[in-house]
Amino acid sequence: MNLKAEVRVITVDPLSPDRVILANAGEMIRQGRLVAFPTETVYGLGANGLSAQAVRRIFVVKCRPPDNPLILHIAALDDLPRVACQVPSSAYALAARFWPGPLTLILQRNKAVPDEVSAGLDTIAVRIPAHRVALALIHASKTPIAAPSANHAGRPSPTTAAHVLHDLGERVELILDGGETDVGVESTVLDLTVTPPCILRPGGIAIEELKKVTGKVDRLGVERQDSGPARSPGLKYRHYAPQTPLILVSGTEMVAKIITLIAQYKAEGQRVGVLAGEENSSHYKEADYVVIIGPRADLPQIAKNLFAGLRQLDAAGADVLVAEIFDEQGIGAAIMNRLRKAASEVI
Ligand code: TXA
Ligand code: MG
């Protein structure tokens, strides 16, 4: 397969996307080509979700392991039966509350969906994204769109078109640039094929909010799964990781520990980068690079800046990165899940 293409980055208004641009992008999807587009969470790498051939391209372009299934994006609840069957009433209750939005539901798969999308599983992941460009693209293409995050597999997810261009460059023909994404971490993945429902990945919708609709939920994906059979294949891979080793520092003495680490690495002649909240950043003056991702109490802002911060530090040229931990309330569960998976070491 020839991976090289003429990449075009087209700016679109995130609130009122140009109809002609979106009609052309939708036509590309229908023809089996790949289009990267913004969602409210992160940028997605989209393909016709009902075309096995188009979906296979996603795996090649991202270097994604073929056993890691994709999320299908639909524009309206009416399209749910096209991709899922035996839909439980809890799905409709959750959809009424959270769609369009950063919640992905695992349901029984409609056999019209090619095996490639679900990596051969009998289930399917589906969501309605809350972004006008994403919705307009799905409408224009008249098909469910399969889309993983538009990063190179294993790297931090893209929250800007520039991140997509950096990772996938000429491997993707069209990038719709709708500016920086809002939420910054991916959707919450909730498995509704089991009782009680099980969180496979914490994300943009807080677990506390889900429980108000579903009652009890299990939390499989909240902790890292290193061994045993994978409930969600994505859980077993290292993810979101910068190329530079990342050390996640926890505990009550977090700031003191980070200051000590900086001094130790500097003594060894290593350049140190630190990912931190606003409050403590002044303590890390001895580090070579400090990236501040927001006030520690403002978890939505920390989430929004997290992946861009990791990418910025990675590009800075440090030999080792050190990151603060954050509160696990609300979207903090998603932030800490991503940081734990990105880390090569937790101390
Ligand atoms: O916010 C998001 O969810 C973004 C935007 C683009 O929508 N997409 C995204 O896709 O994060 P991706 O491919 O990076 O992550 C999909 C996750 C993976 O962890 C995968 O294993 C899981 O969903 N998944 C997909 N289908 C599944 C299934 N049938 N059963 C269990 N897990 C599934
Ligand atoms: Mg991903």
XYZ file of C-alpha atoms and ligand atoms in Angstrom:
381
model
C 0.000 0.000 0.000
C 1.316 3.449 -0.894
C 1.155 5.424 2.338
C 2.300 8.742 0.955
C -0.348 11.236 -0.008
C -0.566 14.966 -0.544
C -1.711 16.101 2.894
C -4.052 19.044 2.973
C -4.816 20.918 6.173
C -8.027 22.917 5.814
C -9.155 25.355 8.472
C -12.819 25.005 9.395
C -14.922 27.109 11.726
C -15.610 24.777 14.698
C -18.995 26.413 15.325
C -20.181 26.782 11.746
C -18.189 24.521 9.417
C -18.233 25.377 5.707
C -20.732 23.152 3.853
C -18.674 22.758 0.703
C -15.531 21.738 2.590
C -17.502 19.226 4.653
C -19.343 17.863 1.596
C -15.975 17.184 -0.065
C -14.570 15.606 3.106
C -17.673 13.407 3.383
C -17.208 12.332 -0.231
C -13.614 11.331 0.580
C -14.855 9.165 3.461
C -17.402 7.546 1.129
C -14.592 6.791 -1.326
C -12.687 4.908 1.367
C -10.096 7.594 2.137
C -8.981 8.848 5.538
C -9.904 12.238 7.004
C -8.628 13.532 10.348
C -11.157 15.701 12.148
C -11.717 17.389 15.517
C -14.083 16.002 18.145
C -14.743 17.567 21.552
C -12.206 15.158 23.108
C -9.242 14.711 20.747
C -8.721 14.590 16.958
C -9.906 11.398 15.277
C -8.587 9.586 12.195
C -11.791 8.807 10.341
C -12.730 6.181 7.772
C -15.972 4.707 6.429
C -16.959 2.457 9.337
C -18.848 0.052 7.101
C -15.936 -0.534 4.707
C -13.437 -3.202 5.771
C -10.880 -1.905 3.307
C -11.103 1.701 4.506
C -10.875 0.608 8.137
C -7.773 -1.490 7.445
C -6.027 1.677 6.259
C -6.463 3.205 9.725
C -4.469 0.395 11.325
C -1.667 0.751 8.772
C -1.448 4.543 8.972
C -1.476 4.615 12.805
C 0.721 1.514 13.184
C -2.069 0.266 15.448
C -2.052 -3.356 16.644
C -4.826 -5.131 14.670
C -6.406 -6.557 17.840
C -7.251 -3.091 19.228
C -10.817 -2.251 18.090
C -12.123 1.154 16.960
C -14.967 3.428 18.037
C -17.787 4.089 15.567
C -19.053 7.652 15.494
C -22.688 8.277 14.562
C -24.568 11.569 14.256
C -27.981 10.558 15.602
C -29.538 7.955 17.873
C -31.568 6.704 14.883
C -28.305 5.341 13.460
C -27.612 3.155 16.501
C -29.380 0.059 15.047
C -27.077 0.288 11.994
C -24.110 -0.630 14.205
C -25.518 -2.322 17.328
C -28.199 -4.859 18.231
C -29.958 -5.978 21.439
C -29.492 -2.441 22.760
C -30.429 -2.357 26.478
C -32.645 0.399 27.876
C -29.693 1.652 29.939
C -28.009 2.675 26.665
C -30.948 4.915 25.802
C -30.975 6.406 29.288
C -27.247 7.167 29.054
C -27.581 8.503 25.509
C -30.396 10.827 26.587
C -28.182 12.262 29.309
C -24.698 12.287 27.720
C -24.980 12.244 23.903
C -23.721 14.066 21.994
C -20.721 13.845 24.294
C -17.576 12.059 25.468
C -19.170 8.731 26.390
C -18.540 5.562 24.348
C -20.847 2.595 24.871
C -19.892 -1.034 24.254
C -22.909 -2.884 22.814
C -23.598 -6.067 20.870
C -22.368 -5.654 17.306
C -24.659 -5.520 14.294
C -23.070 -7.960 11.828
C -23.277 -5.276 9.126
C -20.211 -3.766 10.803
C -17.026 -5.344 9.422
C -14.891 -7.525 11.723
C -11.992 -5.118 11.232
C -13.738 -2.382 13.239
C -14.214 -4.498 16.346
C -11.053 -6.573 15.838
C -13.271 -9.652 15.599
C -15.159 -9.058 18.875
C -18.947 -9.578 19.001
C -19.263 -6.129 20.522
C -18.941 -2.623 19.142
C -17.903 0.738 20.602
C -20.117 3.667 19.606
C -20.639 7.321 20.441
C -22.167 10.567 19.156
C -19.451 13.238 19.382
C -20.301 16.764 20.574
C -18.495 18.714 17.870
C -20.112 20.396 14.882
C -17.300 19.476 12.502
C -17.473 15.805 13.511
C -21.267 15.739 13.229
C -21.232 17.537 9.876
C -18.639 15.072 8.565
C -20.731 12.058 9.616
C -23.831 13.618 8.038
C -21.996 14.415 4.804
C -20.476 10.930 4.530
C -23.847 9.231 5.248
C -22.053 6.431 7.091
C -20.886 5.703 10.636
C -17.255 6.842 10.886
C -14.686 4.585 12.536
C -12.101 6.779 14.224
C -9.340 6.177 16.726
C -7.388 9.108 18.102
C -5.327 10.523 15.211
C -1.918 9.948 16.807
C 0.818 7.450 16.023
C -0.062 4.377 18.170
C 1.304 4.690 21.704
C 1.957 8.449 21.571
C -0.051 11.171 23.373
C -3.387 11.806 21.650
C -3.657 14.880 19.386
C -5.551 17.913 20.608
C -4.589 20.148 17.666
C -4.307 19.672 13.894
C -0.561 20.354 14.259
C -0.257 17.258 16.494
C -1.956 15.148 13.810
C 0.334 16.565 11.134
C 3.380 15.870 13.324
C 2.434 12.209 13.931
C 0.789 11.169 10.669
C 1.984 13.858 8.233
C 1.759 12.696 4.651
C 0.063 9.441 5.691
C -3.290 11.236 5.883
C -4.779 13.041 2.915
C -6.969 15.586 4.685
C -6.853 17.170 8.126
C -9.806 19.363 9.089
C -8.359 21.978 11.447
C -11.052 23.117 13.872
C -8.634 24.482 16.466
C -7.749 23.080 19.868
C -10.131 20.429 21.237
C -12.171 21.216 24.323
C -11.989 18.251 26.684
C -8.432 17.153 25.886
C -8.747 13.524 27.023
C -10.683 10.796 25.213
C -14.216 9.597 25.884
C -15.163 7.402 28.817
C -15.629 3.808 27.576
C -18.478 1.962 29.317
C -19.264 -1.711 28.645
C -23.035 -2.290 28.713
C -22.805 -5.960 27.715
C -22.045 -6.924 31.327
C -23.902 -6.422 34.617
C -23.157 -4.122 36.299
C -21.801 -1.924 33.484
C -18.022 -1.745 33.493
C -15.762 1.251 32.864
C -13.040 0.149 30.463
C -11.472 3.599 30.199
C -12.140 6.696 32.338
C -12.573 9.800 30.183
C -14.488 12.985 29.527
C -17.635 11.927 31.418
C -16.919 11.488 35.132
C -17.665 8.132 36.753
C -19.638 9.966 39.449
C -21.964 11.347 36.729
C -22.454 7.936 35.080
C -23.444 6.353 38.373
C -26.316 8.822 38.727
C -27.860 7.170 35.647
C -26.717 3.532 35.859
C -26.326 2.951 39.603
C -23.432 0.598 40.343
C -20.524 0.411 37.882
C -17.349 -1.676 37.903
C -14.070 0.096 37.232
C -11.848 -2.292 35.308
C -10.144 0.278 33.113
C -9.459 2.746 35.869
C -6.373 0.838 36.955
C -3.661 -0.316 34.594
C -4.117 -3.880 33.379
C -0.728 -5.478 32.742
C -1.631 -9.169 32.661
C -4.522 -11.550 32.238
C -6.999 -11.692 29.359
C -7.836 -8.208 28.082
C -11.451 -7.130 28.509
C -10.733 -4.121 26.356
C -7.778 -4.859 24.115
C -6.588 -1.259 24.350
C -5.882 -1.743 28.044
C -2.888 -3.957 27.526
C -0.736 -1.561 25.503
C 1.494 1.256 26.753
C -0.221 4.470 25.757
C -0.034 8.216 25.593
C 3.695 8.028 26.175
C 6.270 10.642 25.315
C 9.471 9.287 23.763
C 11.447 10.602 26.743
C 11.134 8.438 29.923
C 8.480 9.880 32.244
C 8.531 9.509 36.011
C 5.269 10.099 37.835
C 5.746 11.321 41.404
C 3.047 10.741 44.022
C 2.618 11.031 47.775
C 2.397 13.804 50.333
C 6.025 14.793 49.788
C 5.495 15.154 46.046
C 7.070 18.598 45.640
C 10.075 17.740 47.832
C 10.574 14.456 45.961
C 10.497 16.238 42.606
C 13.018 18.858 43.795
C 15.333 16.014 44.932
C 14.918 14.168 41.631
C 15.739 17.292 39.634
C 18.932 17.758 41.686
C 19.921 14.096 41.250
C 19.417 14.094 37.488
C 21.202 17.421 37.089
C 24.162 16.026 39.067
C 24.302 13.156 36.552
C 24.429 15.682 33.711
C 20.885 14.947 32.509
C 18.436 17.568 31.279
C 15.154 17.456 33.177
C 11.654 18.497 32.106
C 8.781 18.874 34.577
C 5.017 18.729 33.946
C 3.330 20.633 36.736
C 0.343 22.536 38.006
C 0.665 26.295 38.434
C 0.976 26.291 42.222
C 4.233 24.364 42.622
C 6.010 25.409 39.452
C 8.167 28.032 41.175
C 9.799 25.233 43.213
C 11.138 23.571 40.076
C 13.420 26.417 38.913
C 16.435 24.100 38.723
C 14.763 22.017 35.997
C 15.708 22.714 32.372
C 12.105 22.887 31.194
C 8.884 23.346 33.145
C 5.510 23.081 31.401
C 2.565 24.379 33.435
C -0.758 22.825 32.451
C -3.104 24.841 34.682
C -4.117 25.460 38.284
C -4.204 22.134 40.172
C -7.787 22.735 41.320
C -8.980 23.297 37.738
C -9.002 19.671 36.564
C -10.839 20.387 33.278
C -8.024 22.759 32.302
C -5.357 20.229 33.365
C -7.112 17.630 31.174
C -7.318 20.034 28.252
C -3.574 20.814 28.359
C -2.264 17.385 29.388
C -1.395 15.807 26.023
C -0.109 19.074 24.534
C 2.087 19.481 27.634
C 3.549 15.986 27.228
C 4.231 16.667 23.558
C 5.842 20.043 24.331
C 8.183 18.473 26.901
C 9.029 15.648 24.539
C 10.023 18.135 21.860
C 12.080 20.267 24.260
C 14.959 17.801 24.324
C 15.082 16.689 27.956
C 16.657 13.337 28.881
C 14.058 12.605 31.540
C 10.601 13.952 32.389
C 9.024 14.219 35.821
C 5.278 14.753 36.322
C 3.126 15.711 39.277
C 0.063 13.624 40.134
C -3.400 15.184 40.293
C -6.620 14.718 42.241
C -8.646 11.725 40.938
C -12.077 13.338 41.366
C -14.245 13.862 38.262
C -12.138 14.141 35.127
C -9.089 13.647 37.365
C -9.618 9.856 37.009
C -8.962 10.212 33.272
C -5.953 12.493 33.831
C -4.330 10.042 36.250
C -5.164 7.038 34.042
C -3.323 8.702 31.116
C -0.364 9.744 33.279
C 0.021 6.251 34.782
C -0.041 4.682 31.338
C 2.402 7.247 29.948
C 4.822 6.775 32.849
C 7.782 4.450 32.654
C 8.015 4.602 36.457
C 5.747 5.669 39.326
C 7.354 6.683 42.618
O -12.677 10.403 22.556
C -12.481 9.373 21.929
O -12.965 8.277 22.284
C -11.626 9.461 20.649
C -12.360 10.336 19.639
C -11.662 10.381 18.308
O -13.681 9.873 19.510
N -11.356 8.151 20.132
C -10.528 7.281 20.740
O -10.331 6.092 20.051
O -9.973 7.499 21.793
P -9.177 5.075 20.388
O -9.195 4.114 19.264
O -7.917 5.822 20.605
O -9.642 4.348 21.684
C -10.721 3.414 21.636
C -10.757 2.587 22.888
C -9.612 1.602 22.955
O -9.152 1.515 24.289
C -10.272 0.290 22.511
O -9.625 -0.862 23.014
C -11.664 0.464 23.094
O -11.961 1.831 22.900
N -12.653 -0.366 22.368
C -13.094 -0.203 21.109
N -13.986 -1.166 20.766
C -14.123 -1.955 21.854
C -14.899 -3.119 22.144
N -15.713 -3.673 21.239
N -14.774 -3.668 23.374
C -13.956 -3.119 24.300
N -13.206 -2.018 24.097
C -13.275 -1.443 22.883
Mg -6.058 6.305 21.151
